[in-house]
């Protein structure tokens, strides 16, 4: 059973930045960040494989950067140029299956963190 713990959320003004972190209790394969705003469906934000291949949602390309430190079992999400549309609960997700491509499909992930809230005010 993999446990994931997110941190780094908070409140920021539009145009600001935040850095989210997720620590896993053990090594994992593919990892990703998802988000869910009130009244909206869960949305894949960014994903990264063990080998460093990444993919991003169109809405965050050029603003968000996903990275991981496999030695520390840590996943990060650097979020720049934040706007009100980015307000949501952000979740870390992980999978142990061997996959060579990143994915923003939530069905591909078995383990989930409790989430960290990001609020962007205009």
Steps between C-alpha positions, in 0.01 A plus 500: 500500500652830389431807709523845345518827691463836325614837627558851372149619430373837613357831391669721244408796286453472127834494325673343797673166543476194722698178521322181597678193632393140546695244697437131434556229762683287243631510147234527233491496122279757330380798706271791432321803634125536468269776613133541573312825541158517667230384262750384239641165400847387601755623248844364421760776530838339438657156497853362509644153454791342683724591206390864500256512211235763566165617374287801594142613467469770236375742764829490692760456226774759528397591855534179702799268525487149642815336634601215725787389716498123480765466771271680745171364362385858453281659235485876446282743308631852441206725416565845354274772362209367703151623428157446651435205268776313686309510828433139601596217728817345360563128535811292455454159337730206441509164331732201549443343158779534247390766253720684252262781417359767732122517538236747615234229523405464866404136438868418450589580861447281801629714786385848594591760758257697714548820300623850561291810433617770260306826496580778255339837555472770234 
